[in-house]
Coordinates of C-alpha atoms in Angstrom, one line a residue:
M1 CA -19.1 -20.5 -29.8
Q2 CA -16.2 -19.3 -31.9
R3 CA -14.0 -16.9 -29.8
T4 CA -13.1 -13.6 -31.4
A5 CA -9.5 -12.5 -31.9
N6 CA -7.8 -10.8 -28.9
T7 CA -9.9 -12.8 -26.5
V8 CA -8.2 -14.0 -23.3
R9 CA -9.0 -17.1 -21.4
S10 CA -7.7 -16.5 -17.9
N11 CA -7.4 -18.4 -14.7
V12 CA -5.5 -18.1 -11.5
F13 CA -1.8 -17.6 -11.5
S14 CA -1.6 -16.7 -15.2
N15 CA -2.2 -14.0 -17.7
G16 CA -1.5 -14.8 -21.2
W17 CA -2.4 -14.9 -24.8
S18 CA -3.7 -18.0 -26.3
K19 CA -1.3 -20.6 -27.7
S20 CA -2.6 -19.9 -31.2
P21 CA -1.1 -16.7 -32.7
D22 CA -3.9 -16.7 -35.2
E23 CA -6.7 -16.6 -32.6
Q24 CA -4.7 -14.7 -30.1
Q25 CA -6.8 -16.0 -27.3
V26 CA -5.3 -15.3 -23.9
K27 CA -5.8 -17.3 -20.8
L28 CA -5.1 -15.1 -17.9
C29 CA -4.1 -16.0 -14.4
A30 CA -3.5 -12.9 -12.3
Q31 CA -1.5 -13.2 -9.1
C32 CA -2.0 -10.1 -7.0
R33 CA -1.6 -9.4 -3.3
C34 CA -5.0 -7.8 -3.0
A35 CA -6.6 -8.9 -6.3
A36 CA -10.1 -10.1 -6.6
D37 CA -10.5 -13.7 -5.9
T38 CA -12.3 -15.0 -8.9
F39 CA -14.3 -13.5 -11.8
N40 CA -16.9 -15.5 -13.7
A41 CA -19.5 -13.2 -15.0
S42 CA -21.4 -13.7 -18.2
R43 CA -19.0 -15.3 -20.7
A44 CA -15.9 -14.1 -19.0
G45 CA -14.0 -15.6 -16.0
I46 CA -10.8 -14.6 -14.4
R47 CA -9.0 -15.9 -11.4
Y48 CA -7.1 -13.8 -9.0
L49 CA -4.9 -14.9 -6.2
E50 CA -4.9 -12.8 -3.1
I51 CA -2.5 -12.9 -0.2
K52 CA -3.5 -12.7 3.5
Q53 CA -4.0 -9.1 4.6
Q54 CA -1.1 -7.6 6.5
L55 CA -0.5 -4.1 7.9
D56 CA 2.6 -3.1 6.0
A57 CA 2.3 -0.7 3.1
G58 CA 0.9 -2.4 0.2
F59 CA -0.2 -2.3 -3.4
K60 CA -3.0 -4.4 -4.8
F61 CA -3.6 -4.8 -8.5
P62 CA -6.3 -6.7 -10.4
A63 CA -5.2 -8.8 -13.3
F64 CA -6.5 -11.2 -15.9
G65 CA -6.5 -14.9 -15.1
R66 CA -5.4 -16.2 -11.8
H67 CA -4.4 -13.4 -9.6
L68 CA -2.4 -13.7 -6.5
G69 CA -3.2 -10.6 -4.4
H70 CA -1.9 -9.1 -1.2
P71 CA -4.6 -7.8 1.1
D72 CA -2.6 -4.8 2.3
R73 CA -2.6 -3.5 -1.3
H74 CA -5.9 -4.0 -3.1
G75 CA -6.1 -0.8 -5.0
M76 CA -4.8 -2.1 -8.3
S77 CA -6.8 -5.3 -8.1
L78 CA -10.0 -3.4 -7.5
A79 CA -9.2 -0.9 -10.2
F80 CA -9.1 -3.6 -12.8
L81 CA -12.1 -5.5 -11.6
K82 CA -14.2 -2.4 -11.5
C83 CA -13.4 -1.5 -15.0
W84 CA -13.9 -5.0 -16.3
E85 CA -17.0 -5.5 -18.4
P86 CA -17.4 -9.0 -19.8
S87 CA -18.7 -9.4 -23.3
E88 CA -18.3 -11.6 -26.3
D89 CA -15.5 -9.5 -27.6
S90 CA -13.8 -9.1 -24.2
L91 CA -10.0 -9.4 -24.0
V92 CA -10.3 -12.0 -21.3
S93 CA -12.6 -15.0 -21.8
R94 CA -12.0 -16.6 -18.5
L95 CA -11.0 -15.1 -15.2
E96 CA -10.6 -16.6 -11.7
V97 CA -9.2 -15.4 -8.4
V98 CA -6.9 -17.0 -5.9
T99 CA -6.3 -15.3 -2.5
L100 CA -4.4 -16.0 0.7
P101 CA -6.4 -16.3 3.9
S102 CA -6.7 -13.1 6.0
R103 CA -5.7 -13.0 9.6
L104 CA -7.7 -9.9 10.2
P105 CA -11.5 -9.7 10.9
G106 CA -13.8 -9.0 8.0
D107 CA -13.6 -9.9 4.3
L108 CA -10.9 -8.6 2.0
P109 CA -12.0 -5.9 -0.5
V110 CA -10.9 -7.9 -3.5
R111 CA -12.6 -11.0 -2.3
S112 CA -15.8 -9.1 -1.7
C113 CA -15.5 -7.5 -5.2
A114 CA -15.0 -11.0 -6.7
R115 CA -18.0 -12.4 -5.0
E116 CA -20.1 -9.4 -6.2
L117 CA -18.9 -10.2 -9.7
Q118 CA -19.7 -13.9 -9.2
L119 CA -16.1 -15.0 -9.8
P120 CA -14.8 -18.4 -8.7
L121 CA -12.6 -18.1 -5.6
H122 CA -9.5 -20.1 -4.7
E123 CA -7.5 -19.9 -1.5
W124 CA -3.7 -20.2 -1.6
P125 CA -2.0 -22.7 -1.9
Q126 CA -5.0 -24.1 -3.9
T127 CA -4.8 -22.5 -7.4
G128 CA -7.5 -24.4 -9.3
P129 CA -7.0 -26.4 -12.5
A130 CA -3.4 -26.4 -13.9
G131 CA -2.3 -26.1 -17.5
Q132 CA -5.4 -24.3 -18.7
F133 CA -4.1 -20.8 -19.1
D134 CA -1.8 -18.9 -21.4
V135 CA -0.4 -16.2 -19.0
G136 CA -0.4 -15.3 -15.3
V137 CA -0.5 -11.9 -13.6
V138 CA 0.7 -11.1 -10.1
A139 CA 0.6 -7.8 -8.2
S140 CA 1.9 -7.4 -4.7
F141 CA 1.5 -11.1 -4.0
G142 CA 4.4 -11.5 -1.6
R143 CA 5.0 -15.2 -2.4
L144 CA 7.7 -16.6 -4.7
L145 CA 6.3 -18.7 -7.5
S146 CA 7.9 -22.0 -8.3
E147 CA 9.5 -22.5 -11.7
D148 CA 7.1 -25.4 -12.3
L149 CA 4.1 -23.1 -11.8
I150 CA 5.5 -20.4 -14.0
L151 CA 6.2 -22.9 -16.8
Q152 CA 2.5 -23.8 -16.8
F153 CA 1.8 -20.6 -18.7
P154 CA 3.1 -20.4 -22.3
Y155 CA 3.5 -16.6 -22.1
G156 CA 4.9 -16.7 -18.6
V157 CA 3.7 -14.7 -15.5
L158 CA 3.5 -10.9 -15.5
N159 CA 3.9 -8.7 -12.4
V160 CA 2.4 -5.2 -11.9
H161 CA 4.8 -3.3 -9.6
P162 CA 4.1 0.3 -8.3
S163 CA 7.6 1.8 -8.9
C164 CA 10.1 2.4 -11.6
L165 CA 12.2 -0.7 -11.2
P166 CA 14.9 -1.3 -10.2
R167 CA 14.1 1.4 -7.7
W168 CA 12.1 0.1 -4.7
R169 CA 12.1 -3.6 -5.2
G170 CA 10.1 -5.3 -2.4
P171 CA 6.7 -5.3 -0.7
A172 CA 6.3 -1.6 0.2
P173 CA 7.4 0.5 -2.8
I174 CA 4.7 3.2 -2.4
V175 CA 5.4 3.8 1.3
H176 CA 9.2 4.1 0.6
T177 CA 8.5 6.4 -2.3
V178 CA 6.6 8.8 0.0
L179 CA 8.9 8.3 3.0
H180 CA 12.0 9.2 1.0
G181 CA 10.4 12.2 -0.7
D182 CA 10.8 10.9 -4.3
K183 CA 9.7 13.4 -6.8
V184 CA 9.0 10.8 -9.5
T185 CA 7.6 7.3 -9.3
G186 CA 5.7 5.1 -11.8
V187 CA 4.5 1.6 -12.6
T188 CA 6.4 -1.3 -14.1
I189 CA 4.9 -4.3 -15.9
M190 CA 7.6 -7.0 -15.7
E191 CA 8.1 -10.7 -16.2
I192 CA 8.2 -12.9 -13.1
R193 CA 11.4 -14.9 -12.4
P194 CA 11.5 -17.8 -9.9
K195 CA 13.5 -17.6 -6.6
R196 CA 13.8 -13.8 -6.5
F197 CA 11.3 -10.9 -6.2
D198 CA 11.1 -8.0 -8.7
V199 CA 14.2 -8.8 -10.8
G200 CA 12.6 -9.9 -14.1
P201 CA 12.8 -8.1 -17.4
I202 CA 10.7 -4.9 -17.9
I203 CA 7.8 -5.2 -20.4
K204 CA 6.4 -1.7 -19.9
Q205 CA 7.2 1.2 -17.6
E206 CA 5.7 4.6 -17.2
E207 CA 6.8 7.5 -14.9
F208 CA 4.5 9.7 -12.8
A209 CA 5.4 12.9 -11.0
V210 CA 4.5 12.6 -7.3
P211 CA 2.1 15.4 -6.3
P212 CA 3.3 17.7 -3.4
R213 CA 2.2 16.6 0.0
C214 CA 0.8 13.3 -1.4
T215 CA 0.2 10.5 1.0
A216 CA 0.9 6.9 0.3
K217 CA -2.8 6.1 0.3
E218 CA -3.5 8.8 -2.2
L219 CA -0.6 7.7 -4.4
E220 CA -1.8 4.1 -4.3
V221 CA -5.1 5.2 -5.8
I222 CA -3.4 7.0 -8.6
L223 CA -0.9 4.2 -9.4
S224 CA -3.7 1.6 -9.2
K225 CA -5.6 3.2 -12.1
M226 CA -2.4 3.8 -14.0
G227 CA -1.3 0.2 -13.5
A228 CA -4.6 -1.3 -14.5
N229 CA -4.6 0.6 -17.7
M230 CA -1.0 -0.4 -18.4
L231 CA -1.7 -4.0 -17.8
I232 CA -4.7 -4.0 -20.1
S233 CA -2.5 -2.3 -22.8
V234 CA 0.1 -5.0 -22.5
L235 CA -2.4 -7.8 -22.6
K236 CA -4.0 -6.4 -25.8
N237 CA -0.8 -7.0 -27.7
L238 CA 1.1 -9.4 -25.4
P239 CA 3.2 -11.3 -28.0
E240 CA 4.6 -8.0 -29.3
S241 CA 5.0 -6.6 -25.8
L242 CA 7.1 -9.6 -24.8
K243 CA 9.3 -9.2 -27.8
N244 CA 10.3 -5.7 -26.7
K245 CA 11.1 -6.6 -23.0
K246 CA 14.4 -5.5 -21.6
E247 CA 16.5 -6.5 -18.6
Q248 CA 16.5 -4.2 -15.6
P249 CA 19.5 -1.9 -15.2
Q250 CA 22.2 -3.0 -12.9
E251 CA 22.5 0.5 -11.3
G252 CA 19.9 2.3 -9.3
V253 CA 18.7 -0.7 -7.3
T254 CA 17.0 0.1 -4.0
F255 CA 14.9 -2.0 -1.7
A256 CA 11.5 -1.4 -0.1
P257 CA 11.2 -3.7 2.9
K258 CA 7.9 -4.3 4.7
I259 CA 7.1 -1.6 7.3
S260 CA 6.5 -2.7 10.9
I261 CA 4.5 -0.9 13.5
A262 CA 7.7 0.0 15.3
K263 CA 8.3 2.5 12.5
S264 CA 5.3 4.5 13.8
C265 CA 7.1 5.5 17.0
I266 CA 8.2 9.1 16.8
K267 CA 11.8 9.8 17.8
W268 CA 11.5 13.4 19.0
E269 CA 15.3 13.7 19.6
E270 CA 16.3 12.2 16.2
Q271 CA 13.6 13.3 13.7
T272 CA 13.0 16.8 12.3
A273 CA 9.6 18.2 11.8
A274 CA 9.9 17.6 8.1
Q275 CA 10.8 13.9 8.7
I276 CA 7.8 13.4 11.0
I277 CA 5.4 14.9 8.5
Q278 CA 6.8 12.7 5.8
L279 CA 6.5 9.6 8.0
H280 CA 2.9 10.5 8.7
R281 CA 2.1 10.8 5.0
A282 CA 3.9 7.5 4.3
I283 CA 2.4 5.2 7.0
G284 CA -0.3 7.2 8.8
S285 CA -3.1 5.4 7.0
M286 CA -1.8 2.0 8.2
F287 CA 0.0 2.9 11.5
P288 CA -1.0 6.1 13.3
L289 CA 2.2 7.7 14.7
Q290 CA 2.7 6.9 18.3
T291 CA 4.3 8.5 21.3
L292 CA 4.2 8.6 25.1
W293 CA 2.3 11.0 27.3
K294 CA 2.9 10.6 31.0
G295 CA 3.7 6.9 30.6
S296 CA 0.6 6.2 28.4
T297 CA 0.7 5.4 24.7
V298 CA -1.1 7.9 22.5
K299 CA -1.7 8.0 18.8
L300 CA -1.3 11.2 16.8
L301 CA -3.6 11.3 13.8
D302 CA -3.6 14.7 12.1
F303 CA -0.4 16.6 11.5
V304 CA 0.0 20.0 10.0
E305 CA 3.1 22.0 9.0
V306 CA 3.7 25.1 11.2
D307 CA 4.0 27.2 8.0
N308 CA 0.3 26.4 7.4
I309 CA -0.8 27.5 10.9
P310 CA -2.1 31.1 10.8
G311 CA -0.3 33.4 13.2
F312 CA 2.3 30.9 14.3
A313 CA 5.7 32.5 14.9
D314 CA 8.4 29.9 14.8
Q315 CA 11.2 32.3 15.6
I316 CA 9.6 33.2 19.0
L317 CA 9.3 29.6 20.1
N318 CA 12.8 28.8 19.1
D319 CA 14.1 30.8 22.1
C320 CA 11.9 29.5 24.8
G321 CA 14.1 26.6 26.0
A322 CA 12.0 23.8 24.5
V323 CA 13.4 20.3 24.3
P324 CA 12.4 17.6 21.7
G325 CA 8.8 16.5 22.6
S326 CA 7.9 19.8 24.4
L327 CA 4.2 20.7 23.9
L328 CA 2.6 24.1 23.5
Y329 CA -1.0 25.0 22.4
H330 CA -1.7 27.5 19.7
K331 CA -5.1 28.9 20.7
V332 CA -5.9 30.8 17.5
S333 CA -5.6 27.7 15.2
Q334 CA -6.6 25.2 18.0
T335 CA -3.5 23.2 17.3
L336 CA -1.0 21.4 19.6
I337 CA 2.6 22.3 18.7
A338 CA 5.4 19.8 19.4
R339 CA 9.1 20.5 19.4
C340 CA 11.2 18.1 17.1
K341 CA 14.9 17.7 16.7
E342 CA 14.6 20.6 14.3
G343 CA 11.5 22.8 14.1
W344 CA 8.0 22.3 15.3
V345 CA 5.1 20.2 14.1
G346 CA 1.4 20.8 14.5
I347 CA -1.1 18.1 15.7
K348 CA -4.9 18.3 15.5
T349 CA -6.0 15.0 16.9
V350 CA -4.8 12.7 19.7
V351 CA -6.1 9.3 20.7
L352 CA -5.7 8.7 24.4
K353 CA -8.3 6.1 25.4
K354 CA -10.6 7.9 22.9
K355 CA -10.2 10.3 20.1
L356 CA -9.6 13.9 21.3
T357 CA -9.3 17.1 19.4
A358 CA -6.3 19.4 20.2
V359 CA -8.7 21.6 22.2
D360 CA -10.0 18.6 24.2
F361 CA -6.5 17.4 24.9
Y362 CA -5.3 20.9 26.0
N363 CA -8.3 21.4 28.3
G364 CA -8.1 18.0 29.8
Y365 CA -4.3 17.5 30.2
M366 CA -2.4 20.8 29.6
H367 CA -4.5 23.7 30.7
S368 CA -3.2 23.9 34.3
W369 CA 0.4 24.5 33.0
F370 CA -0.5 27.4 30.7
Q371 CA -3.0 29.5 32.6
Q372 CA -0.6 32.5 32.9
N373 CA 1.6 32.2 29.9
S374 CA 0.7 30.1 26.9
R375 CA 4.2 30.5 25.4
T376 CA 6.2 29.2 28.4
V377 CA 7.4 25.7 27.9
H378 CA 7.1 23.4 30.9
Q379 CA 9.5 20.5 31.1
E380 CA 6.8 18.1 32.4
C381 CA 4.5 19.0 29.5
R382 CA 6.0 16.9 26.7
F383 CA 5.8 13.8 24.6
Q384 CA 8.4 11.2 25.0
T385 CA 9.7 8.5 22.5
L386 CA 7.8 5.2 22.7
K387 CA 9.8 2.0 22.4
L388 CA 7.8 -0.9 21.3
S389 CA 8.5 -4.5 22.1
T390 CA 9.8 -6.5 19.1
T391 CA 7.7 -9.6 20.1
K392 CA 5.1 -10.7 17.7
K393 CA 1.7 -9.1 18.1
T394 CA -1.2 -11.2 19.2
Q395 CA -4.4 -11.6 17.2
K396 CA -6.2 -9.3 19.6
E397 CA -3.5 -6.6 19.3
R398 CA -3.7 -6.8 15.5
E399 CA -7.5 -6.4 15.6
K400 CA -7.2 -3.4 17.9
L401 CA -4.6 -1.8 15.5
A402 CA -6.9 -2.4 12.5
Q403 CA -9.8 -0.7 14.4
D404 CA -7.6 2.3 15.2
V405 CA -6.7 2.7 11.6
K406 CA -10.4 2.6 10.6
Q407 CA -11.2 5.4 13.1

């Protein structure tokens, strides 16, 4: 069958337009951290590569061709796959997916989506047939691509990155965007270079105003859709897009390293209420914030700003001799109130052996201290900073953490 113009033949590790400018057929290989494994539905087929799932903040983006995807961040990958409708005039004529093996129980979202779409799957480091694609696409892959691999694609390898590069180079840009309170973020489509992450020339970049009180999980959804649309726009006119690429600025470079579970330990003596709220919004969907209660580790799931607690009088509590970590219970709003380095923070849910509401926690563990005066701070009634071991977590511990996150 004669392929129509603007048709992409794609496979793992590459997204690209065809070698013939007349036909403008693109073979795509998408490399995404959480991208779909392989797509082969109707007359279209795209391969995505997906990296093993990890618990750091992540960003996953679907792409044409071979796609390397990181399981912690599958939003972008899924966004593209779900909007992909193969037909005779489709942009991509061939799509496959390559993923990394997951160390966590259960299938990866992108892999499941690829199977649902009947796409061929490849597991890294296997990438399927070489030299059959025009361009590669990677999104949050987390693995450096060799120069030999990149050179297999006449139009190179594209990367979809959820920040306005050069700000937040690295594996966890969305988390660091929220953690540092950035007012503006965006998505960058860039060209992959060997040996270093996120340093290639910018092909397309769009900004986005971060909504107030936005969590990293919510921001990922927004940027995933935005990135998917931008990638499709670039691929529709790839030769022209590549002509207009520009090197990244030398100034404004920041780095977004992977987040470890140790970051989830609240430091009551060092962190203000605003910083704790910001930390919760940034990593709470991956790592529930943790602290110590009477020598036992507890997880704190739902935080509220005291300004949003009806009837709460911060100025009264400031004079009651509280130390960082001190706990009170606000009966009207049924909220635990914890003292921080500066200010107070509200907590609605505690996990201590099982999930407890603030009411349950108060009745079971605090009530005896506050029978006469609910505003009196008791030195024994307090959270304390948890210090986690830096040793590598076992498979069982990782599975337990994943279960806590789902709850």
